[in-house]
mmCIF file of C-alpha atoms in Angstrom:
data_model
loop_
_atom_site.group_PDB
_atom_site.id
_atom_site.type_symbol
_atom_site.label_atom_id
_atom_site.label_comp_id
_atom_site.label_asym_id
_atom_site.label_seq_id
_atom_site.Cartn_x
_atom_site.Cartn_y
_atom_site.Cartn_z
ATOM 1 C CA UNK A 24 0.260 -0.785 30.320
ATOM 2 C CA UNK A 25 0.001 -0.637 26.536
ATOM 3 C CA UNK A 26 0.131 -4.425 26.226
ATOM 4 C CA UNK A 27 -2.565 -4.790 28.890
ATOM 5 C CA UNK A 28 -4.743 -2.271 27.048
ATOM 6 C CA UNK A 29 -4.279 -4.147 23.768
ATOM 7 C CA UNK A 30 -5.168 -7.465 25.383
ATOM 8 C CA UNK A 31 -8.281 -5.892 26.970
ATOM 9 C CA UNK A 32 -9.389 -4.658 23.557
ATOM 10 C CA UNK A 33 -8.661 -7.987 21.845
ATOM 11 C CA UNK A 34 -10.396 -10.088 24.497
ATOM 12 C CA UNK A 35 -13.429 -7.803 24.759
ATOM 13 C CA UNK A 36 -13.790 -7.610 20.975
ATOM 14 C CA UNK A 37 -13.492 -11.353 20.489
ATOM 15 C CA UNK A 38 -15.890 -12.142 23.331
ATOM 16 C CA UNK A 39 -18.448 -9.596 22.113
ATOM 17 C CA UNK A 40 -18.470 -11.408 18.767
ATOM 18 C CA UNK A 41 -19.178 -14.725 20.493
ATOM 19 C CA UNK A 42 -15.685 -16.209 20.470
ATOM 20 C CA UNK A 43 -14.411 -18.245 23.399
ATOM 21 C CA UNK A 44 -10.832 -17.566 24.462
ATOM 22 C CA UNK A 45 -9.129 -20.843 25.390
ATOM 23 C CA UNK A 46 -5.717 -19.567 26.486
ATOM 24 C CA UNK A 47 -3.432 -16.547 26.632
ATOM 25 C CA UNK A 48 0.346 -16.803 26.430
ATOM 26 C CA UNK A 49 3.156 -14.256 26.468
ATOM 27 C CA UNK A 50 5.845 -14.287 23.794
ATOM 28 C CA UNK A 51 7.570 -17.449 25.026
ATOM 29 C CA UNK A 52 9.678 -20.133 23.308
ATOM 30 C CA UNK A 53 7.564 -22.608 21.389
ATOM 31 C CA UNK A 54 9.006 -25.442 23.479
ATOM 32 C CA UNK A 55 7.604 -23.894 26.670
ATOM 33 C CA UNK A 56 5.602 -26.959 27.685
ATOM 34 C CA UNK A 57 2.195 -25.445 28.601
ATOM 35 C CA UNK A 58 2.200 -23.475 25.357
ATOM 36 C CA UNK A 59 3.415 -26.398 23.235
ATOM 37 C CA UNK A 60 0.639 -28.604 24.647
ATOM 38 C CA UNK A 61 -2.029 -25.924 24.174
ATOM 39 C CA UNK A 62 -1.125 -25.059 20.567
ATOM 40 C CA UNK A 63 -1.495 -28.726 19.585
ATOM 41 C CA UNK A 64 -4.991 -29.012 21.086
ATOM 42 C CA UNK A 65 -7.702 -29.707 18.532
ATOM 43 C CA UNK A 66 -10.299 -27.853 20.635
ATOM 44 C CA UNK A 67 -9.754 -24.417 19.168
ATOM 45 C CA UNK A 68 -10.207 -22.973 15.696
ATOM 46 C CA UNK A 69 -7.815 -20.034 15.518
ATOM 47 C CA UNK A 70 -4.802 -18.358 17.057
ATOM 48 C CA UNK A 71 -4.513 -14.583 17.283
ATOM 49 C CA UNK A 72 -0.979 -13.288 17.737
ATOM 50 C CA UNK A 73 -0.428 -9.776 19.079
ATOM 51 C CA UNK A 74 2.659 -8.743 17.114
ATOM 52 C CA UNK A 75 3.025 -5.594 19.239
ATOM 53 C CA UNK A 76 6.369 -3.825 18.835
ATOM 54 C CA UNK A 77 8.293 -7.101 18.610
ATOM 55 C CA UNK A 78 8.570 -7.609 14.862
ATOM 56 C CA UNK A 79 11.716 -5.720 14.044
ATOM 57 C CA UNK A 80 15.281 -6.628 13.089
ATOM 58 C CA UNK A 81 14.872 -10.402 13.583
ATOM 59 C CA UNK A 82 14.936 -10.106 17.375
ATOM 60 C CA UNK A 83 14.461 -13.191 19.545
ATOM 61 C CA UNK A 84 10.841 -12.159 20.047
ATOM 62 C CA UNK A 85 10.337 -11.839 16.288
ATOM 63 C CA UNK A 86 11.782 -15.329 15.748
ATOM 64 C CA UNK A 87 9.478 -16.720 18.438
ATOM 65 C CA UNK A 88 6.433 -15.128 16.837
ATOM 66 C CA UNK A 89 7.526 -16.572 13.495
ATOM 67 C CA UNK A 90 7.732 -20.054 15.064
ATOM 68 C CA UNK A 91 4.274 -19.689 16.591
ATOM 69 C CA UNK A 92 2.782 -18.527 13.283
ATOM 70 C CA UNK A 93 4.435 -21.401 11.381
ATOM 71 C CA UNK A 94 3.310 -24.040 13.894
ATOM 72 C CA UNK A 95 -0.263 -22.756 13.933
ATOM 73 C CA UNK A 96 -0.392 -22.752 10.126
ATOM 74 C CA UNK A 97 1.205 -26.212 9.917
ATOM 75 C CA UNK A 98 -1.455 -27.756 12.153
ATOM 76 C CA UNK A 99 -4.231 -26.137 10.137
ATOM 77 C CA UNK A 100 -5.470 -23.431 12.488
ATOM 78 C CA UNK A 101 -6.741 -20.082 11.260
ATOM 79 C CA UNK A 102 -3.914 -17.719 12.150
ATOM 80 C CA UNK A 103 -4.010 -13.951 12.548
ATOM 81 C CA UNK A 104 -1.200 -11.476 13.191
ATOM 82 C CA UNK A 105 -2.635 -8.289 14.655
ATOM 83 C CA UNK A 106 -1.534 -4.953 16.105
ATOM 84 C CA UNK A 107 2.000 -5.273 14.848
ATOM 85 C CA UNK A 108 4.819 -3.102 13.736
ATOM 86 C CA UNK A 109 7.113 -4.520 11.049
ATOM 87 C CA UNK A 110 10.636 -3.324 10.434
ATOM 88 C CA UNK A 111 13.483 -5.169 8.698
ATOM 89 C CA UNK A 112 12.139 -8.641 9.480
ATOM 90 C CA UNK A 113 13.620 -11.478 7.442
ATOM 91 C CA UNK A 114 13.014 -14.375 9.861
ATOM 92 C CA UNK A 115 9.332 -14.612 8.867
ATOM 93 C CA UNK A 116 9.009 -15.746 5.271
ATOM 94 C CA UNK A 117 6.530 -14.585 2.673
ATOM 95 C CA UNK A 118 5.169 -18.162 2.696
ATOM 96 C CA UNK A 119 4.128 -17.656 6.318
ATOM 97 C CA UNK A 120 2.703 -14.195 5.614
ATOM 98 C CA UNK A 121 0.687 -15.459 2.657
ATOM 99 C CA UNK A 122 -0.723 -18.359 4.708
ATOM 100 C CA UNK A 123 -2.070 -16.034 7.416
ATOM 101 C CA UNK A 124 -5.804 -15.382 7.549
ATOM 102 C CA UNK A 125 -5.250 -11.730 8.388
ATOM 103 C CA UNK A 126 -2.534 -9.189 9.158
ATOM 104 C CA UNK A 127 -3.048 -5.785 10.728
ATOM 105 C CA UNK A 128 -0.253 -3.275 11.232
ATOM 106 C CA UNK A 129 -0.256 -0.223 13.492
ATOM 107 C CA UNK A 130 1.158 2.351 11.097
ATOM 108 C CA UNK A 131 1.976 3.147 7.479
ATOM 109 C CA UNK A 132 5.719 2.409 7.695
ATOM 110 C CA UNK A 133 5.004 -1.218 8.600
ATOM 111 C CA UNK A 134 2.450 -1.590 5.813
ATOM 112 C CA UNK A 135 4.962 -0.214 3.312
ATOM 113 C CA UNK A 136 7.717 -2.535 4.599
ATOM 114 C CA UNK A 137 5.451 -5.520 4.014
ATOM 115 C CA UNK A 138 4.382 -4.204 0.622
ATOM 116 C CA UNK A 139 8.045 -3.840 -0.460
ATOM 117 C CA UNK A 140 8.456 -7.541 0.357
ATOM 118 C CA UNK A 141 5.576 -8.324 -1.964
ATOM 119 C CA UNK A 142 2.912 -8.771 0.733
ATOM 120 C CA UNK A 143 0.061 -6.363 0.064
ATOM 121 C CA UNK A 144 -2.754 -7.857 2.148
ATOM 122 C CA UNK A 145 -2.046 -6.110 5.454
ATOM 123 C CA UNK A 146 -4.499 -3.572 6.738
ATOM 124 C CA UNK A 147 -3.558 -0.546 8.809
ATOM 125 C CA UNK A 148 -5.366 -0.139 12.127
ATOM 126 C CA UNK A 149 -4.288 2.269 14.828
ATOM 127 C CA UNK A 150 -2.568 0.615 17.825
ATOM 128 C CA UNK A 151 -5.336 -1.310 19.592
ATOM 129 C CA UNK A 152 -4.451 0.269 22.944
ATOM 130 C CA UNK A 153 -6.095 3.430 21.579
ATOM 131 C CA UNK A 154 -9.472 1.670 21.691
ATOM 132 C CA UNK A 155 -9.280 0.575 25.340
ATOM 133 C CA UNK A 156 -12.061 1.900 27.514
ATOM 134 C CA UNK A 157 -10.372 4.325 29.918
ATOM 135 C CA UNK A 158 -12.265 5.637 32.919
ATOM 136 C CA UNK A 159 -13.716 9.052 32.299
ATOM 137 C CA UNK A 160 -11.943 11.855 34.120
ATOM 138 C CA UNK A 161 -8.680 9.987 34.753
ATOM 139 C CA UNK A 162 -5.550 11.963 34.000
ATOM 140 C CA UNK A 163 -1.855 11.334 34.530
ATOM 141 C CA UNK A 164 -1.697 14.810 36.009
ATOM 142 C CA UNK A 165 -3.616 13.270 38.931
ATOM 143 C CA UNK A 166 -0.591 11.092 39.677
ATOM 144 C CA UNK A 167 2.038 12.400 42.023
ATOM 145 C CA UNK A 168 5.511 11.108 41.056
ATOM 146 C CA UNK A 169 7.753 13.665 42.707
ATOM 147 C CA UNK A 170 10.642 11.953 44.537
ATOM 148 C CA UNK A 171 9.101 8.526 43.919
ATOM 149 C CA UNK A 172 10.841 5.524 42.416
ATOM 150 C CA UNK A 173 9.307 4.346 39.168
ATOM 151 C CA UNK A 174 10.308 1.468 36.925
ATOM 152 C CA UNK A 175 10.678 1.916 33.209
ATOM 153 C CA UNK A 176 12.635 0.364 30.369
ATOM 154 C CA UNK A 177 14.415 1.570 27.273
ATOM 155 C CA UNK A 178 16.273 0.131 24.311
ATOM 156 C CA UNK A 179 19.884 0.844 23.382
ATOM 157 C CA UNK A 180 21.043 -1.004 20.236
ATOM 158 C CA UNK A 181 24.468 -1.835 21.685
ATOM 159 C CA UNK A 182 23.129 -3.444 24.872
ATOM 160 C CA UNK A 183 19.478 -4.274 24.170
ATOM 161 C CA UNK A 184 16.677 -3.649 26.630
ATOM 162 C CA UNK A 185 17.507 -2.195 30.014
ATOM 163 C CA UNK A 186 15.223 -1.878 32.985
ATOM 164 C CA UNK A 187 15.906 1.053 35.260
ATOM 165 C CA UNK A 188 14.730 2.305 38.597
ATOM 166 C CA UNK A 189 14.477 6.042 38.293
ATOM 167 C CA UNK A 190 13.884 8.611 40.958
ATOM 168 C CA UNK A 191 11.894 11.540 39.636
ATOM 169 C CA UNK A 192 12.680 14.744 41.475
#
């Protein structure tokens, strides 16, 4: 839900400023054909990458984002990294960071991590999901989860991400 909220905020903000959104892609390998073809199109001016919670510890997702940033920069597009955390990332070089047109991080720890690397141009903006327009009067207390199966995920360093079906009772 957080990612959907962030994308709502990004798309609504960009559209309200008169930008046209040509395509949306999840964090996929750069050689994913529809994405590879779209990123090479001359018909757009910029790429905005939602860094989300992916930029930590050189994960596969972090490496993919690094590839996307590099490719976008190499073909001369304005490139922005937004709404990101940053923790112990080495797979994205300072050359890439310095070539970006803008970087926004979600919290102070990420800004300090980047600053320690010598990159001081990031700005701190609260997680964009905070700015999503939520219907007035909606509350999670309105939801009834007792003895219902819900799907969630969690991260354990030794095994990675795990998706679980949980029965709340």
